[in-house]
Structure formats: structure tokens, C-alpha cells
mmCIF file with all atom_site columns, C-alpha atoms and ligand atoms in Angstrom:
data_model
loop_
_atom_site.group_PDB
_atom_site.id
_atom_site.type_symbol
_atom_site.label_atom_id
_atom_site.label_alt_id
_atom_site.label_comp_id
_atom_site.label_asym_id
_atom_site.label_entity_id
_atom_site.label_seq_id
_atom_site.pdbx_PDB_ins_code
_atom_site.Cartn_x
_atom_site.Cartn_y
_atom_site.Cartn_z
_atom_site.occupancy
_atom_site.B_iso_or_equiv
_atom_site.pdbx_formal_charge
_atom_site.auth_seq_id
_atom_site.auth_comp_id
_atom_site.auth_asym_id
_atom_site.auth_atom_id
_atom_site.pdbx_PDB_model_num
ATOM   1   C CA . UNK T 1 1   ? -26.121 -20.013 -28.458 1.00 48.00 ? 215 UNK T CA 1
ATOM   2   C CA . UNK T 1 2   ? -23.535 -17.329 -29.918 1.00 59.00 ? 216 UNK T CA 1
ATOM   3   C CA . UNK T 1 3   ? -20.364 -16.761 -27.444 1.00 75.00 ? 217 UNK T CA 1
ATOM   4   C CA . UNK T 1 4   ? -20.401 -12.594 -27.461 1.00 89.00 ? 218 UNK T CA 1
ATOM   5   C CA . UNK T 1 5   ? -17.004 -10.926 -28.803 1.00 96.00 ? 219 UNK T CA 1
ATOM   6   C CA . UNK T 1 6   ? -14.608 -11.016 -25.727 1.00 98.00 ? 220 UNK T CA 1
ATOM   7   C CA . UNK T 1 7   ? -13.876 -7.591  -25.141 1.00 98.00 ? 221 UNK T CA 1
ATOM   8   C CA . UNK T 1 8   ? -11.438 -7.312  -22.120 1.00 98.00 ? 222 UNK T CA 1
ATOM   9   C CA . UNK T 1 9   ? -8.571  -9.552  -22.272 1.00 98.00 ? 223 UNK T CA 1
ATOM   10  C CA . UNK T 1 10  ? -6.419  -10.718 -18.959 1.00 99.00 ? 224 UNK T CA 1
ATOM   11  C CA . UNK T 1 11  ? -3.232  -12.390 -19.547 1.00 98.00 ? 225 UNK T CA 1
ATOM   12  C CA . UNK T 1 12  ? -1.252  -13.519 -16.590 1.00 98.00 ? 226 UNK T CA 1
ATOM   13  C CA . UNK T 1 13  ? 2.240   -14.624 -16.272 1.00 98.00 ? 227 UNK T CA 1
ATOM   14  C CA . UNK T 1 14  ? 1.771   -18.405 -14.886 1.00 98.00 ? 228 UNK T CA 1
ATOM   15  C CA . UNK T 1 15  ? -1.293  -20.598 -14.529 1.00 98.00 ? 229 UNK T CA 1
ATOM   16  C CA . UNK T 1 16  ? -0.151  -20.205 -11.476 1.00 98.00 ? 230 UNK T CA 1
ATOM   17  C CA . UNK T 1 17  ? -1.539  -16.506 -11.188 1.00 98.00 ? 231 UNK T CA 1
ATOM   18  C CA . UNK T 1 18  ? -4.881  -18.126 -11.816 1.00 98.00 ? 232 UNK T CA 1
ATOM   19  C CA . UNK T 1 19  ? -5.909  -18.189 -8.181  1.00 98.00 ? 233 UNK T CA 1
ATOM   20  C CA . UNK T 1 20  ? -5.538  -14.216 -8.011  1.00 98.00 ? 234 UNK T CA 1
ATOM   21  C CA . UNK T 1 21  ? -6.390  -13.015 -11.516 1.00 98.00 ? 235 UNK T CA 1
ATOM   22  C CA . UNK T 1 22  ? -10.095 -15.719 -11.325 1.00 98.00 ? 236 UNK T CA 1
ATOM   23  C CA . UNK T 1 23  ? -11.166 -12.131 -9.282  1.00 98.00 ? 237 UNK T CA 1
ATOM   24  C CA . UNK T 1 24  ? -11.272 -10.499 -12.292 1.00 99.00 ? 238 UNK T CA 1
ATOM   25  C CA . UNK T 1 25  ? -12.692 -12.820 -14.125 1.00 98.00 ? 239 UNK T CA 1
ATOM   26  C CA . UNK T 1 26  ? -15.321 -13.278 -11.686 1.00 98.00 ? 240 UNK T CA 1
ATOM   27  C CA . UNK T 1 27  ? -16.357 -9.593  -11.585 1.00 98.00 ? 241 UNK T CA 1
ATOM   28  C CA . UNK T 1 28  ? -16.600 -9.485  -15.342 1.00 98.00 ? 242 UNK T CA 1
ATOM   29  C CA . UNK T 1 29  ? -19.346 -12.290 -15.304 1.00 98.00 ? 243 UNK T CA 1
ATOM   30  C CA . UNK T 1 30  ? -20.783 -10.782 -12.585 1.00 98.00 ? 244 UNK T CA 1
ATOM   31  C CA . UNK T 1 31  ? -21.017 -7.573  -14.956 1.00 98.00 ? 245 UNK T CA 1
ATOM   32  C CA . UNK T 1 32  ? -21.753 -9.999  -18.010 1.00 98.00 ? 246 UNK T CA 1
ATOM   33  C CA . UNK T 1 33  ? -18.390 -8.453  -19.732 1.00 98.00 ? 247 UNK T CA 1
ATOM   34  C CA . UNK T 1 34  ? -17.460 -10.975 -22.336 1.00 98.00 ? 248 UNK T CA 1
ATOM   35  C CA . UNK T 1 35  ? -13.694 -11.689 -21.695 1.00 98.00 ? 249 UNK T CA 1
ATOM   36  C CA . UNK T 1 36  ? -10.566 -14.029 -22.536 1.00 98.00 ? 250 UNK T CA 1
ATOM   37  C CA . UNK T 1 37  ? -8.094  -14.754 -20.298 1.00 98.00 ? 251 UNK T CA 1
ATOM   38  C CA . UNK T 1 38  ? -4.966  -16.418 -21.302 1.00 98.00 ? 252 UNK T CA 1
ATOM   39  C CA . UNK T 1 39  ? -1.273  -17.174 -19.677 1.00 98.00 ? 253 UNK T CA 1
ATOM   40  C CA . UNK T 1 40  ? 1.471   -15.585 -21.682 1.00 98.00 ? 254 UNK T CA 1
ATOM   41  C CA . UNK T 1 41  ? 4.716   -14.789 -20.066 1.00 98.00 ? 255 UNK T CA 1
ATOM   42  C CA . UNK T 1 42  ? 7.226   -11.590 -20.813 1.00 98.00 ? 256 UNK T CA 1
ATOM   43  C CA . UNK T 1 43  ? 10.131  -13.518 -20.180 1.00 98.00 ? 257 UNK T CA 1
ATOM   44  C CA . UNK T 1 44  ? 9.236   -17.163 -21.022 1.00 98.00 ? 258 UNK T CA 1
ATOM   45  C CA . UNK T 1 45  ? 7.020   -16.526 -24.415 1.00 98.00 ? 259 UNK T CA 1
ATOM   46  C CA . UNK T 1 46  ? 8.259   -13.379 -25.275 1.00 98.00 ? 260 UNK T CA 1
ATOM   47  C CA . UNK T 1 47  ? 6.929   -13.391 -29.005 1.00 98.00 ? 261 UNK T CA 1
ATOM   48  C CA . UNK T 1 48  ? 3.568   -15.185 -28.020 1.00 98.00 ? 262 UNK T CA 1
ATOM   49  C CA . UNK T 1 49  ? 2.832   -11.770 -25.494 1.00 98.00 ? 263 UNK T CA 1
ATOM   50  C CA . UNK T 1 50  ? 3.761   -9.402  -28.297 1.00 98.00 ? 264 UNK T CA 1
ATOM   51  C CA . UNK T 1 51  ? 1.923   -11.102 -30.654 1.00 98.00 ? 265 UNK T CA 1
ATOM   52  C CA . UNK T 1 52  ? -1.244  -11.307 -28.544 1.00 98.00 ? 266 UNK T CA 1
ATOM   53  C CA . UNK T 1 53  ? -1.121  -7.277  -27.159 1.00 98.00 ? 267 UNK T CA 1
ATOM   54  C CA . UNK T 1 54  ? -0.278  -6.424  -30.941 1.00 98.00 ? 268 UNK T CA 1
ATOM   55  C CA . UNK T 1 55  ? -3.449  -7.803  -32.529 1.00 98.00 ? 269 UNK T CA 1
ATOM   56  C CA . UNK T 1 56  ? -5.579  -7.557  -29.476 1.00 98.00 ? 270 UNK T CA 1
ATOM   57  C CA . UNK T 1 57  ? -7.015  -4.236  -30.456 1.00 98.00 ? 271 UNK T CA 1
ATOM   58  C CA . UNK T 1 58  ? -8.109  -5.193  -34.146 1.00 98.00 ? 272 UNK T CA 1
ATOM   59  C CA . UNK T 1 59  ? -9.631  -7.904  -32.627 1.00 97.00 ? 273 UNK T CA 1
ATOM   60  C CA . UNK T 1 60  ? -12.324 -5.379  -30.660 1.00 98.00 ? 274 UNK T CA 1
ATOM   61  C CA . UNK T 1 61  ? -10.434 -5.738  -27.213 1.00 98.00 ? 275 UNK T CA 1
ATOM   62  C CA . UNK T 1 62  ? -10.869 -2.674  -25.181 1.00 98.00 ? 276 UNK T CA 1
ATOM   63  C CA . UNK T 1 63  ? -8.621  -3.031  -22.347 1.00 98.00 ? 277 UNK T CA 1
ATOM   64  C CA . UNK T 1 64  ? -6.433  -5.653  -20.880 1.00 99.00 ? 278 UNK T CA 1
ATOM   65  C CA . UNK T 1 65  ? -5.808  -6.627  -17.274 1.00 99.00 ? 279 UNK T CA 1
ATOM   66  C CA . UNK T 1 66  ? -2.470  -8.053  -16.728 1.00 99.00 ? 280 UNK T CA 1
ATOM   67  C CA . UNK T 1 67  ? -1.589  -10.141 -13.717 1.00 98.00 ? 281 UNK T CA 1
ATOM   68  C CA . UNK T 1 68  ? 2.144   -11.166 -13.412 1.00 98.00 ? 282 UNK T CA 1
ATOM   69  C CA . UNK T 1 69  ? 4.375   -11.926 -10.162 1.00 98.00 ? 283 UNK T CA 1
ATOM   70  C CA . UNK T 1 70  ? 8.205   -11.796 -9.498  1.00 98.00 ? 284 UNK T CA 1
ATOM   71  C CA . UNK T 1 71  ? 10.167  -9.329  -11.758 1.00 98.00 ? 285 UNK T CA 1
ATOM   72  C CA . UNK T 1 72  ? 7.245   -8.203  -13.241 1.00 98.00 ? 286 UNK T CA 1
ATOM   73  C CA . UNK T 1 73  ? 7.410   -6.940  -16.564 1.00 98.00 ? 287 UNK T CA 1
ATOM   74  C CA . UNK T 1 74  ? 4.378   -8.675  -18.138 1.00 98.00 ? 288 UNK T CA 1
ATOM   75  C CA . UNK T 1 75  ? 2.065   -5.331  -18.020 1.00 98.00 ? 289 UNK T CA 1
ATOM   76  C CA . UNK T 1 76  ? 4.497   -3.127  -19.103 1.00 98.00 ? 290 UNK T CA 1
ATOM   77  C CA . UNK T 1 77  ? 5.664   -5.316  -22.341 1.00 98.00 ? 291 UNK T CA 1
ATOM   78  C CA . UNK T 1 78  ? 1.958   -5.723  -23.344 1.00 98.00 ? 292 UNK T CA 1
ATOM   79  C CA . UNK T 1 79  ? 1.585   -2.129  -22.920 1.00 98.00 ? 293 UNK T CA 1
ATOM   80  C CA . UNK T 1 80  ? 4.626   -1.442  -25.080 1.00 98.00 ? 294 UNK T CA 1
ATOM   81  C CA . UNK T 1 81  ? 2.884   -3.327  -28.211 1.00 98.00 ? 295 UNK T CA 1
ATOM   82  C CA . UNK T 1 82  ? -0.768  -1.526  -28.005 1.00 98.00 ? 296 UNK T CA 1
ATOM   83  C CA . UNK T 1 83  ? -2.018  1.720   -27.296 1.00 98.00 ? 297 UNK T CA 1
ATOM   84  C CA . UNK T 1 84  ? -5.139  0.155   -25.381 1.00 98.00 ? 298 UNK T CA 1
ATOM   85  C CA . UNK T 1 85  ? -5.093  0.952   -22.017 1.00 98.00 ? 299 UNK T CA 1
ATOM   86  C CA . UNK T 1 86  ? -3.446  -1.307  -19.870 1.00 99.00 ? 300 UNK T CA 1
ATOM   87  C CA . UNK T 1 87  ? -4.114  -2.458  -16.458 1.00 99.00 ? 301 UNK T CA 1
ATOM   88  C CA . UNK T 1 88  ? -1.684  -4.138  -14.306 1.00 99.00 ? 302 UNK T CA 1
ATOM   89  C CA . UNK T 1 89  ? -2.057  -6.502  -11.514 1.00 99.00 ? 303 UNK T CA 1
ATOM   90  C CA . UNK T 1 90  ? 0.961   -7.149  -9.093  1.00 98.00 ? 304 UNK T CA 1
ATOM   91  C CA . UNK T 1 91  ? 0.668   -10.966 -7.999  1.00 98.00 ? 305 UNK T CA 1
ATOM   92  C CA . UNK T 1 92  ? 2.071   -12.265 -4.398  1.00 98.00 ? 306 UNK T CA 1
ATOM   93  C CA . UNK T 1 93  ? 3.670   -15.310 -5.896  1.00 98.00 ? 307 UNK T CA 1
ATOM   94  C CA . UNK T 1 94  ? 7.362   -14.699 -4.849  1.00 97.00 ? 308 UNK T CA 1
ATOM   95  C CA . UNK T 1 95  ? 9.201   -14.751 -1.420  1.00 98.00 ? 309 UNK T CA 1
ATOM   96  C CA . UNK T 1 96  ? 8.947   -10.750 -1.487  1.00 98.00 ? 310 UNK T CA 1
ATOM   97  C CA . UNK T 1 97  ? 5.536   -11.184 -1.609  1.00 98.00 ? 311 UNK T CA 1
ATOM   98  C CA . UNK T 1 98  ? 4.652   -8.937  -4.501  1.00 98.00 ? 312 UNK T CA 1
ATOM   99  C CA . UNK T 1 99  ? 6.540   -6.064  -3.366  1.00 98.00 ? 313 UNK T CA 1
ATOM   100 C CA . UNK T 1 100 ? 9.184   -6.627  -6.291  1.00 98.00 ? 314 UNK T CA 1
ATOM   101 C CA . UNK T 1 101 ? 6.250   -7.255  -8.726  1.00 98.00 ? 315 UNK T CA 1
ATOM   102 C CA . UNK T 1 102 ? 4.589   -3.805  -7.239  1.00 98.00 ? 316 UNK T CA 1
ATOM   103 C CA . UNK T 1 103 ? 7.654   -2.028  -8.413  1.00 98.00 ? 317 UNK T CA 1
ATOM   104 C CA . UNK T 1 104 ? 8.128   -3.949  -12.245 1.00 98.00 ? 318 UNK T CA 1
ATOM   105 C CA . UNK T 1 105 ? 4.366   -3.250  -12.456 1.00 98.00 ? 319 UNK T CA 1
ATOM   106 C CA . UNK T 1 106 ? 4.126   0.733   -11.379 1.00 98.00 ? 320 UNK T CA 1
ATOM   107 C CA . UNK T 1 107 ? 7.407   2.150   -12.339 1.00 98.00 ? 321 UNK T CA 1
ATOM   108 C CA . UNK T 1 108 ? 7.127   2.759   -15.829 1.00 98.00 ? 322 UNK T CA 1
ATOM   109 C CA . UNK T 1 109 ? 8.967   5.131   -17.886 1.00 98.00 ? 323 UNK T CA 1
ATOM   110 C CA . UNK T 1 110 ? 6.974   8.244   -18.751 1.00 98.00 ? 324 UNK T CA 1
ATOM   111 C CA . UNK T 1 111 ? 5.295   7.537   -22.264 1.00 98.00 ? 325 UNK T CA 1
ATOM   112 C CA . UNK T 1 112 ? 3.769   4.026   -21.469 1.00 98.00 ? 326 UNK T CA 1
ATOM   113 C CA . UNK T 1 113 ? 1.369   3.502   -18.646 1.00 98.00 ? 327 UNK T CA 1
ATOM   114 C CA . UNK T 1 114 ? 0.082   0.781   -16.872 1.00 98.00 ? 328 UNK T CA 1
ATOM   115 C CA . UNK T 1 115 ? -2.619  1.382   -14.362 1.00 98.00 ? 329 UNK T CA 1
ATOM   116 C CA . UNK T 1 116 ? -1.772  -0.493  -11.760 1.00 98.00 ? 330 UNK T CA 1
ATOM   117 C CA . UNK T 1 117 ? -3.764  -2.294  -8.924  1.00 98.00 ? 331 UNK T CA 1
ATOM   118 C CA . UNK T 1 118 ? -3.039  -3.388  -5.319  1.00 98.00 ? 332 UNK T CA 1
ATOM   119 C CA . UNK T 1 119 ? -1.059  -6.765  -4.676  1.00 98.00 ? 333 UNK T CA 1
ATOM   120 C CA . UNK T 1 120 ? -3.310  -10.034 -4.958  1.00 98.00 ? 334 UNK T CA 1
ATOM   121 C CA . UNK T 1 121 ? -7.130  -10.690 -5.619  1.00 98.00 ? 335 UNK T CA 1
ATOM   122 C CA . UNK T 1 122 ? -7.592  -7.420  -3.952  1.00 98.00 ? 336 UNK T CA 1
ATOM   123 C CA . UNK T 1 123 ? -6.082  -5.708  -7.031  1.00 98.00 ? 337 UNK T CA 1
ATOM   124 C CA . UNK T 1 124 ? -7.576  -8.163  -9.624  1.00 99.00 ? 338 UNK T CA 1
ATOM   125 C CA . UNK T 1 125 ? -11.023 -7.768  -8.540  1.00 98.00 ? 339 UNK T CA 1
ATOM   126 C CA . UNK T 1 126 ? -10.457 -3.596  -8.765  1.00 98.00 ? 340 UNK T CA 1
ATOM   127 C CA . UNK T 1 127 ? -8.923  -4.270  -12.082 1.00 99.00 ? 341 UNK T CA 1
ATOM   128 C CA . UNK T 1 128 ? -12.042 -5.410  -13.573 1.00 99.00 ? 342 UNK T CA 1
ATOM   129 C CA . UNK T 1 129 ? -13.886 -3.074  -11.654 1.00 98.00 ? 343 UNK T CA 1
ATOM   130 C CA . UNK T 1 130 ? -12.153 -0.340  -13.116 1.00 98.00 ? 344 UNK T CA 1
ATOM   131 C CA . UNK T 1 131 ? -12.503 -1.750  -16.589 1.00 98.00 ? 345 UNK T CA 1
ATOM   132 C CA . UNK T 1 132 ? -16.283 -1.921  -16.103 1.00 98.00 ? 346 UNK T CA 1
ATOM   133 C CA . UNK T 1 133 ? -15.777 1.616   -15.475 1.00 98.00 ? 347 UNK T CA 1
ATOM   134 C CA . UNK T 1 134 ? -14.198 2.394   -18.398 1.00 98.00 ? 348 UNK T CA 1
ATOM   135 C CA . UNK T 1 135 ? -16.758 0.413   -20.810 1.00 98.00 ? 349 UNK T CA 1
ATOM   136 C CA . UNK T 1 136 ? -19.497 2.074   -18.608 1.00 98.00 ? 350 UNK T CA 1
ATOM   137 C CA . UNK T 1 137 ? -18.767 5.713   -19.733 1.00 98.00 ? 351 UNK T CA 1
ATOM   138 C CA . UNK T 1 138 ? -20.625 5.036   -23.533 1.00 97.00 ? 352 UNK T CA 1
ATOM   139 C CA . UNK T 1 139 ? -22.532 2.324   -22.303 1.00 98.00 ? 353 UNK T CA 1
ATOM   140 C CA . UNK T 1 140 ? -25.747 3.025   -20.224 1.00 98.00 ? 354 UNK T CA 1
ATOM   141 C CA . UNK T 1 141 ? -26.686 -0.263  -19.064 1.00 98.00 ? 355 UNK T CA 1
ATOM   142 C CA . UNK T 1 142 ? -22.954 -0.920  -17.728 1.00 98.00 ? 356 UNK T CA 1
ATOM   143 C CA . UNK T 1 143 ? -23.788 2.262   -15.669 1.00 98.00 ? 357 UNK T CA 1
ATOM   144 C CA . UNK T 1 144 ? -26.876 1.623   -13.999 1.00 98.00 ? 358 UNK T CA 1
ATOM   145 C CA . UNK T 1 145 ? -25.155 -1.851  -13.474 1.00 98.00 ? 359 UNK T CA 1
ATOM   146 C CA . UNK T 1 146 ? -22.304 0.126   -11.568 1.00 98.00 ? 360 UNK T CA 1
ATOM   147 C CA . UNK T 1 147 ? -24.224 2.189   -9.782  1.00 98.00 ? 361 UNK T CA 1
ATOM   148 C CA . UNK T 1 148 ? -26.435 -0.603  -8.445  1.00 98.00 ? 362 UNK T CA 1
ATOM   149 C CA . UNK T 1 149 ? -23.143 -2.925  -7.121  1.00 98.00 ? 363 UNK T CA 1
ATOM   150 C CA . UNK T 1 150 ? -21.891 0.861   -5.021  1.00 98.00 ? 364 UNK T CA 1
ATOM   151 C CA . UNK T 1 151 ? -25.339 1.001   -3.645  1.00 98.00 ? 365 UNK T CA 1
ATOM   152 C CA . UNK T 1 152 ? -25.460 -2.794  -3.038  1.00 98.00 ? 366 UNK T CA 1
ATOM   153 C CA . UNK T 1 153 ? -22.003 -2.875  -1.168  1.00 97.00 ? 367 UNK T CA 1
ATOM   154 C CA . UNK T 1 154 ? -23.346 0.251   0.414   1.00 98.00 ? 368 UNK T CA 1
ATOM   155 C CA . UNK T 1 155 ? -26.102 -1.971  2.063   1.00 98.00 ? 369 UNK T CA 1
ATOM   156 C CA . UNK T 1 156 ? -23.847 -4.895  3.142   1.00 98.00 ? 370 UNK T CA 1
ATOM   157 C CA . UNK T 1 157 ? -21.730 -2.477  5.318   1.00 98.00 ? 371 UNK T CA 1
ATOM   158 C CA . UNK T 1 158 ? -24.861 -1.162  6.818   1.00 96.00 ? 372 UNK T CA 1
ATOM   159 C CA . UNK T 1 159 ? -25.919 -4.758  6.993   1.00 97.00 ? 373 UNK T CA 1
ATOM   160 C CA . UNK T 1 160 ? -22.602 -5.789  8.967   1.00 98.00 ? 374 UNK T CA 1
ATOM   161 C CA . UNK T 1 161 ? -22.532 -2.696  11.848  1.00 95.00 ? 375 UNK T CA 1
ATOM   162 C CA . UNK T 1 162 ? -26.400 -3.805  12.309  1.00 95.00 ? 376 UNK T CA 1
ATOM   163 C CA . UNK T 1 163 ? -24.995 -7.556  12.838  1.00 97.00 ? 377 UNK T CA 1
ATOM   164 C CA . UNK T 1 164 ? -22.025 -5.789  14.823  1.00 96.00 ? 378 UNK T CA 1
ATOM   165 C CA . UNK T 1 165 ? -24.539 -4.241  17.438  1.00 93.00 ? 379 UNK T CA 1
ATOM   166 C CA . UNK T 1 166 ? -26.483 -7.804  18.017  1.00 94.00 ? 380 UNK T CA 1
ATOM   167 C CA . UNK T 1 167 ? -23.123 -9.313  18.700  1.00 95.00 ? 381 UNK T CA 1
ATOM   168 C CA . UNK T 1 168 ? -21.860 -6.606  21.162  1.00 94.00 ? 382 UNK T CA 1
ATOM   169 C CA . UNK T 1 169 ? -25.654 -7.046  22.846  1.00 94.00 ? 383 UNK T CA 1
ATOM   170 C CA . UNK T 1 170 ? -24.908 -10.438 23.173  1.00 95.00 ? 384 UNK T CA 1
ATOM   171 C CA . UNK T 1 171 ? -21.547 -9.848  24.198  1.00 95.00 ? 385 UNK T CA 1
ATOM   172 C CA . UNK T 1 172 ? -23.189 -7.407  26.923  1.00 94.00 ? 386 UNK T CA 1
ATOM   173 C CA . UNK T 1 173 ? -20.660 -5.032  25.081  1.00 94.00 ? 387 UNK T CA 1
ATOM   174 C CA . UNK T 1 174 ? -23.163 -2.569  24.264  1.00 88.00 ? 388 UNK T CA 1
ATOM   175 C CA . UNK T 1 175 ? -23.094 0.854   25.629  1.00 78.00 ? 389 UNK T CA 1
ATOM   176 C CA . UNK T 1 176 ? -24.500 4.357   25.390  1.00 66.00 ? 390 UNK T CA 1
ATOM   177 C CA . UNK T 1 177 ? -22.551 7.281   25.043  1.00 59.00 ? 391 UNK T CA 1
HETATM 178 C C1 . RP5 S 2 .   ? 5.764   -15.009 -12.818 1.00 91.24 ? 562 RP5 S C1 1
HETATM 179 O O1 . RP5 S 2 .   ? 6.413   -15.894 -11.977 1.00 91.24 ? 562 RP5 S O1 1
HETATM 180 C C2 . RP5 S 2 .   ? 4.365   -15.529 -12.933 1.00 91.24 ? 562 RP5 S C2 1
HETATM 181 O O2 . RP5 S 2 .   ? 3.487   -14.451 -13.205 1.00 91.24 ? 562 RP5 S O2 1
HETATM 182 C C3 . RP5 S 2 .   ? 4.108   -16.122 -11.597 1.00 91.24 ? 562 RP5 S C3 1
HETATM 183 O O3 . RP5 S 2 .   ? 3.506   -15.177 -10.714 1.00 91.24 ? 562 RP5 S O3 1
HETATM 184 C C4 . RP5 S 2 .   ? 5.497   -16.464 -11.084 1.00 91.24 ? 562 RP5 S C4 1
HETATM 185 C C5 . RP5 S 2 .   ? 5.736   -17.936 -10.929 1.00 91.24 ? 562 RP5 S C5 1
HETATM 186 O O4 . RP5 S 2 .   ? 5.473   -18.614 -12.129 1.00 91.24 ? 562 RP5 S O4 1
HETATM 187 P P1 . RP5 S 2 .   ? 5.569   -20.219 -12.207 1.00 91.24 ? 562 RP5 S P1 1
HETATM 188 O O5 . RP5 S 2 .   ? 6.980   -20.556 -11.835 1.00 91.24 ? 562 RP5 S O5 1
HETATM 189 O O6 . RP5 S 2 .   ? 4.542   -20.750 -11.235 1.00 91.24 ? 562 RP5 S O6 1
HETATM 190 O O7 . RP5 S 2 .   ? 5.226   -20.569 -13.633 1.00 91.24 ? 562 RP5 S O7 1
HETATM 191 O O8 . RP5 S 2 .   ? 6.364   -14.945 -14.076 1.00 91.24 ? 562 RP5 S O8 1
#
């Protein structure tokens, strides 16, 4: 069996960002995305992170999602170094609970933007969402795969208020108005 070409790459700050940024790796199986994820950090392995967003584009990379917490600069360094887009995921991992890696993540200086995602696995999963989306605009089959997981998460709402009413029936919660 041939391993495809990864063509998202996710970097996060910490193995310890792992338990967020596996939502973005999950949705990009899910999508059958070939990706690599690796842990780089702005601040501990400065040259390894510039080295990695520098070549990652020659290398047919598309996007990247970056997942860092704490003073945050991990997104904004790797999108410094490449003009691929850039998406960046604020991780919960400090005691200001990924408010301060909110702000290193969002507030970049006109010029070089990171896309940036909601705090935890909330914001990773959307992250690879969003690169799906991206992929999806010159690729059909990525489409009709998009369009399928709206409609199917479409259904499980409709799915839970149907399981809602049985439960306020048996609650003898159920009234007409
Ligand atoms: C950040 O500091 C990492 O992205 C991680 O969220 C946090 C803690 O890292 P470790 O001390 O667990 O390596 O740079």
C-alpha cells in the first residue's frame, strides 16, 4: 500500500497539545485528508519550526493547522516563514485557560494572518473543518463529502429534539401550547 502525499500539516507546541489538536486529526481521516502532524515549538525549537513552515509548501502542503497554548506565538511564527494559509488553534493548557493563547494566536500585525479557531478541541475540530473547506473549492468529491457531514449533523439535531420529546413524555413534561 502507498501512504498518499500528506497535504495539511498540524504542528502543535507540546505533545502535550495532543489531546486537543487529535480533533483535527480525527476530522481529516474522517474526510480521508492525508496529513502530518508534528510537535515543534516557537520558543523551544525555534529553527526546527522555521525550518518545517519554510519547506512545507514545496513539499505539496496546502495549509497548516497550528495548535499552541500559553504565550502563543507558534501560529504566527509559522505563518511568518510561508505564505500558505495558516490556521491557528488556541490550546487551554495554562492557568488562564487559553485566554492568553487566544490573544498570541488572533492579534497579529496586519500583513500576516492566522485564521484562528475557538479555544480547545472545539477549535481544532473547526480547524480541519475549515481546511476541508478550503481543499473542497477545486475538489468535487471533498464537496459532496462536505455537504453530506452539514446534512448528516443536520439529522442528528433533528434526531436529539425527537429523543428530547420522548424524555419530556416520560417526564410527563410534555405540553401543548
Ligand atoms: C505551549 O506550552 C505548548 O503548546 C503547550 O500548550 C504548553 C505546555 O507545554 P509543555 O510544558 O507541556 O511542554 O508551548
Amino acid at each position: 500500500m502507498t501512504e498518499k502525499q500528506p497535504v495539511i500539516g498540524i504542528l502543535m507546541g507540546s505533545d502535550s497539545d495532543y489531546a486537543v489538536m487529535s480533533a483535527a486529526a480525527k476530522v481529516l481521516k474522517e474526510f480521508a485528508v492525508p496529513f502530518e502532524m508534528i510537535v515543534s515549538s516557537a520558543h523551544r525549537s525555534p529553527e526546527r519550526t522555521a525550518q518545517y513552515a519554510a519547506s512545507a509548501a514545496q513539499r505539496g502542503i496546502k495549509a497548516l493547522i497550528v495548535g499552541a497554548g500559553a504565550a502563543a506565538h507558534l501560529a504566527g511564527v509559522v505563518a511568518a516563514e510561508t505564505t500558505l494559509p495558516v490556521i491557528g488553534v488556541p490550546i487551554d493548557s495554562s492557568t488562564l485557560k487559553g485566554m492568553d493563547a487566544l490573544l498570541a494566536t488572533v492579534q497579529m500585525p496586519g500583513g500576516i494572518p492566522v485564521a484562528t479557531m475557538a479555544i480547545g478541541s472545539a477549535g481544532a475540530k473547526n480547524a480541519a473543518i475549515f481546511a476541508v473547506q478550503m481543499l473542497a473549492l477545486d475538489d468535487g468529491d471533498l464537496a459532496d463529502k462536505m455537504r453530506s457531514y452539514r446534512a448528516d449533523m443536520a439529522a442528528a439535531v433533528a434526531q436529539k429534539s425527537d429523543r428530547l420529546q420522548q424524555r419530556l413524555a416520560e417526564d410527563g413534561l410534555l405540553q401543548i401550547y
